[in-house]
mmCIF file of C-alpha atoms in Angstrom:
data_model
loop_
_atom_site.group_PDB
_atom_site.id
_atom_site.type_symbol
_atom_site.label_atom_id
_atom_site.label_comp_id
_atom_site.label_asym_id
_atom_site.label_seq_id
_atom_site.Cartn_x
_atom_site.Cartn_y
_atom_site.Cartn_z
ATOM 1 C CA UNK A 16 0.664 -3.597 26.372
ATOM 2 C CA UNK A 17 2.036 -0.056 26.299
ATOM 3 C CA UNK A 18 0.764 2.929 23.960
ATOM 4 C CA UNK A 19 2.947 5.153 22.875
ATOM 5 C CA UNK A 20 2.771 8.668 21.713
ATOM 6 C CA UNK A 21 4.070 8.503 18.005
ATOM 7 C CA UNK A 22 4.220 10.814 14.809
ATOM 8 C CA UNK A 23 3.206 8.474 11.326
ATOM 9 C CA UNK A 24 6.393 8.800 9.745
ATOM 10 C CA UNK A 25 8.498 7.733 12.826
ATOM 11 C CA UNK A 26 6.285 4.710 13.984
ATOM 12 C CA UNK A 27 6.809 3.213 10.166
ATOM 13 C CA UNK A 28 10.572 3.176 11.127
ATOM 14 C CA UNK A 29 9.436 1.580 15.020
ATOM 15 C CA UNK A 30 7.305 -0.681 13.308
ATOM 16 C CA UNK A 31 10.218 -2.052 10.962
ATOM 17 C CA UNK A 32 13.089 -2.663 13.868
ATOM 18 C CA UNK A 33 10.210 -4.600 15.608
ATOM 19 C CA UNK A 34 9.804 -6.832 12.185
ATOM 20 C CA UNK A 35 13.471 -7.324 12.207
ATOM 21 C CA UNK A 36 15.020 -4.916 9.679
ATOM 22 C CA UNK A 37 17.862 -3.800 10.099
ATOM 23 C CA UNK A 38 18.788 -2.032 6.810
ATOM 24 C CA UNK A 39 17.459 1.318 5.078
ATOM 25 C CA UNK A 40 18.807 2.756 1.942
ATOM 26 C CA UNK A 41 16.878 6.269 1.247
ATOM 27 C CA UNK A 42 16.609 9.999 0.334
ATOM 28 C CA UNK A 43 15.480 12.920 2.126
ATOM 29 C CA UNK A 44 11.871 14.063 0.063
ATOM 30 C CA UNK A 45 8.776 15.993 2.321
ATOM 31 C CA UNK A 46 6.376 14.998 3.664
ATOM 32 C CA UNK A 47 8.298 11.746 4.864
ATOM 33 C CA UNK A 48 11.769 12.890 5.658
ATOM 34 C CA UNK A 49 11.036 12.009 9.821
ATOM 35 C CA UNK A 50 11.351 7.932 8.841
ATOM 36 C CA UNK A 51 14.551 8.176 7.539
ATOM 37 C CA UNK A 52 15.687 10.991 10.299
ATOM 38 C CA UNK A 53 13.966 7.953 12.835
ATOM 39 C CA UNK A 54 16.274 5.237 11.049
ATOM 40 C CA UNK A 55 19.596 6.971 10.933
ATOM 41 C CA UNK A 56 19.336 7.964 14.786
ATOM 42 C CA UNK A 57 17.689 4.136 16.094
ATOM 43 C CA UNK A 58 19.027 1.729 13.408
ATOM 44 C CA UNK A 59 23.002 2.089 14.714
ATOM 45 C CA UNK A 60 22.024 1.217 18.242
ATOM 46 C CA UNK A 61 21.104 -2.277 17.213
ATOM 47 C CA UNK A 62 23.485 -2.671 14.957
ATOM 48 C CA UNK A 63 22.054 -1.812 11.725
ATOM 49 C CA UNK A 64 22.908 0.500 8.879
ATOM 50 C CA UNK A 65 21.135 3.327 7.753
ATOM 51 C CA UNK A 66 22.782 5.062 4.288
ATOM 52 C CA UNK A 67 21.205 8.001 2.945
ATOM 53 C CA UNK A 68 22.231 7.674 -0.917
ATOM 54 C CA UNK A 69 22.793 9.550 -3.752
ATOM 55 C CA UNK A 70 20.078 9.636 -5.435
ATOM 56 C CA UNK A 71 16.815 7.347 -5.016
ATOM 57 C CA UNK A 72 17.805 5.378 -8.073
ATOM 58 C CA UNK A 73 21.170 4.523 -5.862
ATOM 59 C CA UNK A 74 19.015 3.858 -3.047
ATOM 60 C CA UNK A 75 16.298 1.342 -4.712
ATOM 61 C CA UNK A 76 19.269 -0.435 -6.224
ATOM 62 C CA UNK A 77 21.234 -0.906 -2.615
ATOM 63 C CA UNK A 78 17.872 -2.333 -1.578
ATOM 64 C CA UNK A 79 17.784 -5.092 -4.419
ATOM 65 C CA UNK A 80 21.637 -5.690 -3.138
ATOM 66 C CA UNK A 81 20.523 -5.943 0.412
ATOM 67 C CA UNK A 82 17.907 -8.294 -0.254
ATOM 68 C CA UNK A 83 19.814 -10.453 -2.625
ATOM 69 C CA UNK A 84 22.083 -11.282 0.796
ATOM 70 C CA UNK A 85 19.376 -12.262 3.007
ATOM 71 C CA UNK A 86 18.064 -9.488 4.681
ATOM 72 C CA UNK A 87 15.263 -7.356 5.885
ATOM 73 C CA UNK A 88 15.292 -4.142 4.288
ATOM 74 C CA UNK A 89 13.624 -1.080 3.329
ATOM 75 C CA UNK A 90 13.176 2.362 1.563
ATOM 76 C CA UNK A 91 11.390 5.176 1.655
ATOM 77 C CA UNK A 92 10.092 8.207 -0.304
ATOM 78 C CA UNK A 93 7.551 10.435 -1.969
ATOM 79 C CA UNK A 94 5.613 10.443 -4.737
ATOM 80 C CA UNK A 95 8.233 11.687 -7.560
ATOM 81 C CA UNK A 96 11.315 9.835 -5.296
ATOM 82 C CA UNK A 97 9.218 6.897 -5.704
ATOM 83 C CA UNK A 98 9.112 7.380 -9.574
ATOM 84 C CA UNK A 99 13.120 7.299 -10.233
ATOM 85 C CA UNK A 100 12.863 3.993 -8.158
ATOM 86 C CA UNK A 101 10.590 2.244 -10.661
ATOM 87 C CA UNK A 102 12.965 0.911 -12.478
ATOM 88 C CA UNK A 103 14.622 -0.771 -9.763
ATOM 89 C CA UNK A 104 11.211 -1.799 -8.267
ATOM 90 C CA UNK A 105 10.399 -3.773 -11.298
ATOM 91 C CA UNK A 106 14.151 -5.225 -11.223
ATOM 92 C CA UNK A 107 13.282 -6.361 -7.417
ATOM 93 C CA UNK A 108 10.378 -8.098 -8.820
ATOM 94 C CA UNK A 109 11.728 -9.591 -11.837
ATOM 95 C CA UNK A 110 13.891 -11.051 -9.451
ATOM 96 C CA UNK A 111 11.591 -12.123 -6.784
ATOM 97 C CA UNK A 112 13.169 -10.206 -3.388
ATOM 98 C CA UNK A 113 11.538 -9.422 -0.688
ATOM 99 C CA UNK A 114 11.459 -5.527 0.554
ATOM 100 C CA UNK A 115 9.526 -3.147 1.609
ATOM 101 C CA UNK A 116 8.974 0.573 -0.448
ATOM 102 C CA UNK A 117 6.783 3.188 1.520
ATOM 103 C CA UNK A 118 5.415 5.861 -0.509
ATOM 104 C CA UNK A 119 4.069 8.860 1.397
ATOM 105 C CA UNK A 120 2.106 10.428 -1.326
ATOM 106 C CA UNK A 121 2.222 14.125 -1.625
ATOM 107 C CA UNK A 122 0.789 16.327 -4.509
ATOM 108 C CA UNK A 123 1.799 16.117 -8.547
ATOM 109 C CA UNK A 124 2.361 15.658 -11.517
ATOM 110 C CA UNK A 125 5.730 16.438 -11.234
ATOM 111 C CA UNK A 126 6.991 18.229 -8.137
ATOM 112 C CA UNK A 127 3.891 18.771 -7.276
ATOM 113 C CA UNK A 128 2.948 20.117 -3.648
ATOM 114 C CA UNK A 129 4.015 18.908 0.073
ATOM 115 C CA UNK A 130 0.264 18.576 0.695
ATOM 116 C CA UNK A 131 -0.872 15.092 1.374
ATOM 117 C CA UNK A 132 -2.757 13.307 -2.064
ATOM 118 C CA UNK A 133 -3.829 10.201 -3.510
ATOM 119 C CA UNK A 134 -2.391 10.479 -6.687
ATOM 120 C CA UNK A 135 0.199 7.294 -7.519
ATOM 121 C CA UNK A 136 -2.771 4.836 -7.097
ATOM 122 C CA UNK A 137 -1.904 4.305 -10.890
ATOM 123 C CA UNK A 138 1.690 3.772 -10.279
ATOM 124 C CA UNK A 139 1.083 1.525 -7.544
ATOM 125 C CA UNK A 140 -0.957 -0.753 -8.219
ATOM 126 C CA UNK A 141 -0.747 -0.976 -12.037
ATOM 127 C CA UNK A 142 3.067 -1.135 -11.798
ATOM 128 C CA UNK A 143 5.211 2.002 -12.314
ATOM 129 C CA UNK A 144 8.140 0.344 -14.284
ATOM 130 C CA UNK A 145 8.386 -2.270 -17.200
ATOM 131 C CA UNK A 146 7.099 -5.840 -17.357
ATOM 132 C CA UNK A 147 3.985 -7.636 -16.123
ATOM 133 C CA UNK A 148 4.816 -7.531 -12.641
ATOM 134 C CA UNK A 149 2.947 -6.635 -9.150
ATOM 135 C CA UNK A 150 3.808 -4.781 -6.100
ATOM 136 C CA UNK A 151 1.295 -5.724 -2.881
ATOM 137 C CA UNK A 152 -0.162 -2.468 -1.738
ATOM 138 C CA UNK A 153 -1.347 -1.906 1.602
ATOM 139 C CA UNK A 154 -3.204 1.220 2.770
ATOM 140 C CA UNK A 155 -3.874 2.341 6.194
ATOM 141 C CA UNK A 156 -6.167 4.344 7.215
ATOM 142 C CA UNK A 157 -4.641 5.554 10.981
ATOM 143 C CA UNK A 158 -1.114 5.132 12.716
ATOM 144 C CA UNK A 159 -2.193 1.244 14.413
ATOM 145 C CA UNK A 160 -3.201 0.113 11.255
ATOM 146 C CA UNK A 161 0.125 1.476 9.508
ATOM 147 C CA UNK A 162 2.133 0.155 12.506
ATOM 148 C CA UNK A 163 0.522 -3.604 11.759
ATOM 149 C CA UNK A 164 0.660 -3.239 8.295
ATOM 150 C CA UNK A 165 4.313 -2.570 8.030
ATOM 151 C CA UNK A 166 5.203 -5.838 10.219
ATOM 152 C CA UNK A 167 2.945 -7.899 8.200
ATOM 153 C CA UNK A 168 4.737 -5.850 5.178
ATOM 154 C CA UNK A 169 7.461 -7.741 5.891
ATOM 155 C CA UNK A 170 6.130 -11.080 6.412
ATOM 156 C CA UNK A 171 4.304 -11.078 2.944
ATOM 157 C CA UNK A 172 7.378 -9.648 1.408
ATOM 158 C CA UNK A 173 9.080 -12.662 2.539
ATOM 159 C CA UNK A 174 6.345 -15.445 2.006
ATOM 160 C CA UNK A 175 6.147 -14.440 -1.344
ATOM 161 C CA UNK A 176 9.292 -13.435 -2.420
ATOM 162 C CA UNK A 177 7.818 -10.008 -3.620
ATOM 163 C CA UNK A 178 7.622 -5.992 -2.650
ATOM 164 C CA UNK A 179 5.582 -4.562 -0.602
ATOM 165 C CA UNK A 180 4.505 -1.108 -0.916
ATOM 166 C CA UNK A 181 2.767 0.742 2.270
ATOM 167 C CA UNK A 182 0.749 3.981 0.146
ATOM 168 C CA UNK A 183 0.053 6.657 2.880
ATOM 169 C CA UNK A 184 -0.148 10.384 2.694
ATOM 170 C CA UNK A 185 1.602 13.363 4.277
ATOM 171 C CA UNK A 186 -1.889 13.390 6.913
ATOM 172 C CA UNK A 187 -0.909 10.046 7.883
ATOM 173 C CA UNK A 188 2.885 10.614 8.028
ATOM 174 C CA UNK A 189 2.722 13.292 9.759
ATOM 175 C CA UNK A 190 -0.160 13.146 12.367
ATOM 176 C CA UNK A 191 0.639 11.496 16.104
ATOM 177 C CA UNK A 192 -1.768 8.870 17.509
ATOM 178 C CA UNK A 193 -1.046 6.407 20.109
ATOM 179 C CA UNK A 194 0.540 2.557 18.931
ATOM 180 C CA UNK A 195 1.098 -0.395 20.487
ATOM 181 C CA UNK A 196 3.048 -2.808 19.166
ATOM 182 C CA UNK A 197 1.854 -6.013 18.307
ATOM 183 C CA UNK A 198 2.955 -9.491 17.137
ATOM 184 C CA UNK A 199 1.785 -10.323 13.501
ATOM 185 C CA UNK A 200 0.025 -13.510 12.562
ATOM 186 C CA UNK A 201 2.519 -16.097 12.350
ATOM 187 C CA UNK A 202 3.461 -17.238 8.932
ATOM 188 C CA UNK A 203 4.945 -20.493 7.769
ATOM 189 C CA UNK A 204 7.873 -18.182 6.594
ATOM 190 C CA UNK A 205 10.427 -19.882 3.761
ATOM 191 C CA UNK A 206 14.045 -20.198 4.298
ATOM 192 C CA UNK A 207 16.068 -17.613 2.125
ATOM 193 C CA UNK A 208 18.036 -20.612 0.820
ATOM 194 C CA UNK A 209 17.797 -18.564 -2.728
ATOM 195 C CA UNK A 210 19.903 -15.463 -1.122
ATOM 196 C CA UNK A 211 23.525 -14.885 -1.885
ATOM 197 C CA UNK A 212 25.278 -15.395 1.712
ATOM 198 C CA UNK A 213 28.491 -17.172 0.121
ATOM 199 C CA UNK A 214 28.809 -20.338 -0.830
ATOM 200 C CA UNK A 215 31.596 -21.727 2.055
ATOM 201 C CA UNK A 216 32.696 -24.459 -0.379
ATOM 202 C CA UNK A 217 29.145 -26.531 0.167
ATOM 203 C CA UNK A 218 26.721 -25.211 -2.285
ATOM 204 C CA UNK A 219 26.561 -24.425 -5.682
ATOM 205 C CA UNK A 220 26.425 -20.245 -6.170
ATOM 206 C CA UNK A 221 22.844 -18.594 -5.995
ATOM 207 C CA UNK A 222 22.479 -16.586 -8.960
ATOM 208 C CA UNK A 223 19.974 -13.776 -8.551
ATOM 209 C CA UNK A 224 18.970 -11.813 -11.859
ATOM 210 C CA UNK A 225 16.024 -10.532 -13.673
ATOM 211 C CA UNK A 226 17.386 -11.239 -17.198
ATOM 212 C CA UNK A 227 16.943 -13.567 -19.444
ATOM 213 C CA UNK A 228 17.979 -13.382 -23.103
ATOM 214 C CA UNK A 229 15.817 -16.488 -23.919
ATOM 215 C CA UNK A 230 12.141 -16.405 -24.707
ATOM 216 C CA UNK A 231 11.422 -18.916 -23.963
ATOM 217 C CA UNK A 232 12.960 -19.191 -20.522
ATOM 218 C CA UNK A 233 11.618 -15.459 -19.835
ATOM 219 C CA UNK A 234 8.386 -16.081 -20.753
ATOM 220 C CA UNK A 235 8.357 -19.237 -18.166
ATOM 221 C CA UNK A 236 9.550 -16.887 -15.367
ATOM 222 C CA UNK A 237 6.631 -14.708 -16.134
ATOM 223 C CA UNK A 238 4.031 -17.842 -16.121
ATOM 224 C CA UNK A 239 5.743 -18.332 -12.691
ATOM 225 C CA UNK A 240 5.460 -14.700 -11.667
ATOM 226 C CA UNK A 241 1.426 -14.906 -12.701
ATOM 227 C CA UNK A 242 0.926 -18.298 -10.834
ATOM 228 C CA UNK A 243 2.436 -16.203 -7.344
ATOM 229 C CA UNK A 244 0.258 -13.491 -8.196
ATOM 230 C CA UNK A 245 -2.744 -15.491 -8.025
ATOM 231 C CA UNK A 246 -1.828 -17.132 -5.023
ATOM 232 C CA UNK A 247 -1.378 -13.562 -3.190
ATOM 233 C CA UNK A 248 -4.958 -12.276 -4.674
ATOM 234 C CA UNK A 249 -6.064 -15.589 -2.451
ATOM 235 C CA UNK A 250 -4.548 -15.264 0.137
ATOM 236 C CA UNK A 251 -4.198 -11.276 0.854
ATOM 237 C CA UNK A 252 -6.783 -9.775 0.249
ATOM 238 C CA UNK A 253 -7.783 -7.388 3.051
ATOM 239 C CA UNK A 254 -11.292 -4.603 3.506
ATOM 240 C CA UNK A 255 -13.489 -3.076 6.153
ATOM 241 C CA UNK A 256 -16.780 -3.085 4.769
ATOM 242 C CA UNK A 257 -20.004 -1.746 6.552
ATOM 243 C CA UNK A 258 -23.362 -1.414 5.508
ATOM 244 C CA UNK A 259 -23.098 -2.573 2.287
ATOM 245 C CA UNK A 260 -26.200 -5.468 2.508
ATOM 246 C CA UNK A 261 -28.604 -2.178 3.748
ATOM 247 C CA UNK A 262 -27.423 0.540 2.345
ATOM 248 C CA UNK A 263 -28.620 3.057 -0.279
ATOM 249 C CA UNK A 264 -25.634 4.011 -0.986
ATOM 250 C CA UNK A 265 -22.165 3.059 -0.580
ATOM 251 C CA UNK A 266 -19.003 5.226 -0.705
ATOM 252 C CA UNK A 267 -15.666 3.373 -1.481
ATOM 253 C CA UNK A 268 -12.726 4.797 -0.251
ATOM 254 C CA UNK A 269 -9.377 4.313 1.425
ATOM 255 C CA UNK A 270 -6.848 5.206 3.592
ATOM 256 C CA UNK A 271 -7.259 9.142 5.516
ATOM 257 C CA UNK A 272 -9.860 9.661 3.201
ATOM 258 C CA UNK A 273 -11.932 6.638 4.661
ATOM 259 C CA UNK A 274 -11.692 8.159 7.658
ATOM 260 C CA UNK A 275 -13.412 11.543 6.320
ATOM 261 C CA UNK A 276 -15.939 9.158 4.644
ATOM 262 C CA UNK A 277 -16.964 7.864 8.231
ATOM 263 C CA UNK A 278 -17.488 11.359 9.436
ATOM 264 C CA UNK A 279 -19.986 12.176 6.776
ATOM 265 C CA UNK A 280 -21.585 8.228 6.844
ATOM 266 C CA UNK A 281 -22.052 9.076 10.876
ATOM 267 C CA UNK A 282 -23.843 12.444 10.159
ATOM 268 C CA UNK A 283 -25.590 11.153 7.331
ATOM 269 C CA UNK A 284 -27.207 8.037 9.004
ATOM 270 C CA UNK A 285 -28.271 11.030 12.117
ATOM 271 C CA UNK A 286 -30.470 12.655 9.157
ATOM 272 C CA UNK A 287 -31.899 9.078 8.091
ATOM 273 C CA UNK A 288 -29.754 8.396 5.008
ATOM 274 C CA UNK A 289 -28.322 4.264 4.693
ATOM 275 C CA UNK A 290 -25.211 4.924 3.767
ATOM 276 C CA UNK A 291 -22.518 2.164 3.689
ATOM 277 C CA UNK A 292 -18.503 1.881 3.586
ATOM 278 C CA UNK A 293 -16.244 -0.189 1.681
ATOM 279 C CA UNK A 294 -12.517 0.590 2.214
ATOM 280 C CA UNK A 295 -9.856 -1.404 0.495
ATOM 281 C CA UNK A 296 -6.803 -1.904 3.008
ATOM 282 C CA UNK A 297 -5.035 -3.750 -0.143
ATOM 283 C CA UNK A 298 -5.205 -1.858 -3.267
ATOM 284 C CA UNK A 299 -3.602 -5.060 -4.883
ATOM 285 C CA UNK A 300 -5.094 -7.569 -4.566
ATOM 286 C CA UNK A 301 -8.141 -5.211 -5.006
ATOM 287 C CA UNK A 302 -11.040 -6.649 -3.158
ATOM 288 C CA UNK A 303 -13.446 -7.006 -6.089
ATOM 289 C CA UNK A 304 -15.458 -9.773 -4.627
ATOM 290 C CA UNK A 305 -16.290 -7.487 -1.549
ATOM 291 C CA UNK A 306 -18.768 -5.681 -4.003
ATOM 292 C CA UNK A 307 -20.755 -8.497 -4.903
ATOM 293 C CA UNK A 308 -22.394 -8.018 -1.201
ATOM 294 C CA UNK A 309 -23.750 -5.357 -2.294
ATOM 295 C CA UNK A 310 -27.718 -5.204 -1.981
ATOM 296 C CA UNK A 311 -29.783 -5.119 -5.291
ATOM 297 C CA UNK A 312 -31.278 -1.780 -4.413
ATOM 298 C CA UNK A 313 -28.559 -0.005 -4.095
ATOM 299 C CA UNK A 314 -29.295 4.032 -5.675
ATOM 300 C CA UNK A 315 -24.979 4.118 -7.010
ATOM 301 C CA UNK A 316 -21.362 3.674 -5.694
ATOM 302 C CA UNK A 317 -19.690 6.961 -4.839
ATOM 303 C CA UNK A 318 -15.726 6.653 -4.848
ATOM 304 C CA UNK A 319 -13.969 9.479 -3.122
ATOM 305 C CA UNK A 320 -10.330 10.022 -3.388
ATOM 306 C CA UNK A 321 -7.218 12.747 -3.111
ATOM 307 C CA UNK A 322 -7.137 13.032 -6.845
ATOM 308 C CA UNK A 323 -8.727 13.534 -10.169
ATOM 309 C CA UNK A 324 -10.043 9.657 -10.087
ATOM 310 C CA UNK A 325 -8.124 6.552 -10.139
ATOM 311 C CA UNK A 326 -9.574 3.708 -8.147
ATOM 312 C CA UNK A 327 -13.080 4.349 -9.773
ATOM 313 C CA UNK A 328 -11.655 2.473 -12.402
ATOM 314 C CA UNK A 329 -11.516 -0.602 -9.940
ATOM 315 C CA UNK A 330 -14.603 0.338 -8.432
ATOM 316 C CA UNK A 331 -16.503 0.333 -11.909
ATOM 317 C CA UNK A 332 -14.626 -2.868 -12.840
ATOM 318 C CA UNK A 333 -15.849 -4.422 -9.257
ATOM 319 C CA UNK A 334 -19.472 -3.585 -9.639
ATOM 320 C CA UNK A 335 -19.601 -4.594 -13.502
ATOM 321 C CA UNK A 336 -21.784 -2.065 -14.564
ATOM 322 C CA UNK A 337 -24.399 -3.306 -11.858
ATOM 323 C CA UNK A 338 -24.771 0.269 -10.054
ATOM 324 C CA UNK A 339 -23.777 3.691 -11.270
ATOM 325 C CA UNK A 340 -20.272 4.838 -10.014
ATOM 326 C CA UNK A 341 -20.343 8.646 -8.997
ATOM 327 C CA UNK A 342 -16.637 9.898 -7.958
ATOM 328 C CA UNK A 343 -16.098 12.917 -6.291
ATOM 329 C CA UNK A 344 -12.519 13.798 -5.179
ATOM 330 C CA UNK A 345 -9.940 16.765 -4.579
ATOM 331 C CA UNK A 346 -6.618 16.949 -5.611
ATOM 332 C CA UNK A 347 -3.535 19.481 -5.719
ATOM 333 C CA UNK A 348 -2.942 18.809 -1.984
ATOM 334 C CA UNK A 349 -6.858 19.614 -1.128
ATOM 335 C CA UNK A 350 -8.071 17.509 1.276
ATOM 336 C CA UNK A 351 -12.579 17.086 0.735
ATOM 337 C CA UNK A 352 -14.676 17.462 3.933
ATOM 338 C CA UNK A 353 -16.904 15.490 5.435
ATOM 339 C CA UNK A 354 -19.733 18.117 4.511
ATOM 340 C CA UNK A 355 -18.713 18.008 0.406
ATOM 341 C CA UNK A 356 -19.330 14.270 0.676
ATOM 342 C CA UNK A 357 -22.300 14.437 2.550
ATOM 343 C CA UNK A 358 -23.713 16.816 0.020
ATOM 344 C CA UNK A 359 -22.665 14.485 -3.009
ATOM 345 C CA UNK A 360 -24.271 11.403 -1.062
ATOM 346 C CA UNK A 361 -27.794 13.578 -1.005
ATOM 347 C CA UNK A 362 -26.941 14.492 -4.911
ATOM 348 C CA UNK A 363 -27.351 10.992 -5.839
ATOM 349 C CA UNK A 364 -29.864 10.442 -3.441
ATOM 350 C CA UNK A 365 -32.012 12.790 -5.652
ATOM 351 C CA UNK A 366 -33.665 14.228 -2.345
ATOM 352 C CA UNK A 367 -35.564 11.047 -1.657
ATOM 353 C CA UNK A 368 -34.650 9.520 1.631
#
């Protein structure tokens, strides 16, 4: 199988004309405007349709009309585009369709930065909009991984009649590794007999909606909602752990910033320290369990992250109060070294190897 040369942002919009989509409904916001340049030039040649909207409240809302008919679609934006499409994210869930949202984080609150950053692991996997809903989060950690995680994107979208969020940054958007592209897993996808393609005179209308003035009947679709959220948390769970059953210590971190976390494990271990990894590739389903392997003797957890702390709040749930959590993180578009976590790793060492 051929490698190819590619930029982040661009193999995203590869990787999605492989899976089959053939719609994209966006707006232009750094550091991810190259996947939506990608889509508008590829997506007419096989006879899709790329529409750069309004607004990215217009877009999220031609996404939920796209998927209602049927089809594989997709947007894409950064951190405060992703924001004005909450509200339309928690509409696509309320009314179980299948898309996929890719948020290439850059630096806030607010407007923030274009410097790459960590900081919507709140909004992403606690829900940014209204309702007890979930959006499956998947976070890769170099361009293959993003490239397989945005055709599996779409498969779990569709299994599970549900969004699909890929989180990246503007490091992984923007830097170029080589890709191949490669078949997914196959599912037992279900038909889209739900979608509204017209009825021809042989079917009753599909009516696709996220309201209902009932409480009853409301509180039903959420019971519903829950028991397809469970089935996803065990099902779809995905990690990369190593270490963990020898190690003295054991950073947690994920996406570019597991990558930095391997540079300082690998010059670590050369001095004698057992350090281990555990890096979430979903951030929901969260892979809680993965901490139970653990070993007893561990000195303390240290989560690392592009922001002021978020997933240490998973982490500390994960461990349940078992080791100390230590959390050491930049934000503001800073990006922390592979020598800052090396030194925090020997800070809760104490200076006993």
């Amino acid at each position: 199988m051929t490698k190819v040369l590619m930029r982040g942002n661009e193999a995203i919009g590869a990787a999605a004309i492989e899976a089959g989509c053939k719609y994209f409904f966006g707006y232009p916001i750094t550091p991810q405007s190259e996947l939506p340049e990608y889509m508008a030039r590829e997506l007419p040649k096989i006879g899709g349709i790329f529409l750069q909207a309004e607004s990215e409240i217009a877009a999220i809302n031609m996404v939920y009309g796209a998927s209602g008919a049927g089809a594989r679609v997709m947007t894409s934006s950064s951190s405060p585009g992703i924001s004005l499409k909450q509200e339309g994210i928690s509409y696509i869930a309320g009314a179980e369709l299948p898309c996929l949202i890719v948020n290439i984080m850059r630096g806030g609150p607010g407007l923030g930065s274009i410097q790459p950053s960590q900081t919507d692991y709140f909004q992403a996997t606690r829900g940014g909009g209204n309702g007890d809903y979930r959006v499956v989060v998947l976070a890769p950690s170099n361009i293959q991984e993003l490239v397989d995680l945005v055709i599996e994107g779409f498969d779990i979208a569709d299994q599970y009649r549900n969004p699909v969020m890929i989180l990246g940054d503007g490091m992984i958007g923007q830097m170029m590794e080589p890709v191949e592209f490669k078949k997914p897993k196959p599912r037992d996808l279900p038909k889209k007999d739900w979608a509204t393609t017209g009825t021809k005179g042989k079917r009753k209308p599909n009516i696709i909606n996220s309201l209902y003035l009932e409480a009853e009947e409301l509180e039903e679709h959420n019971k519903k909602l829950q028991a397809k959220y469970q089935a996803i948390k065990e099902n779809e769970v995905k990690v990369e752990s190593y270490n963990i059953e020898n190690a003295d210590v054991v950073i947690a971190a994920y996406g570019t910033t597991a990558r930095i976390a391997k540079t300082a494990i690998s010059q670590l271990e050369k001095e004698g320290y057992k350090v281990g990894l555990i890096r979430p590739i979903t951030l929901w389903p969260y892979p809680y369990d993965e901490f139970e392997k653990i070993n007893d003797k561990c000195k303390g957890i240290l989560t690392v992250e592009m922001n002021t702390g978020q997933m240490v709040d998973d982490v500390k749930i994960a461990v349940k109060g078992k080791y100390p959590v230590h959390f050491y993180g930049r934000t503001g578009g800073m990006v922390p070294t592979p020598g800052e976590i090396v030194e925090k790793v020997k800070e809760i060492y104490g200076g006993e190897i």
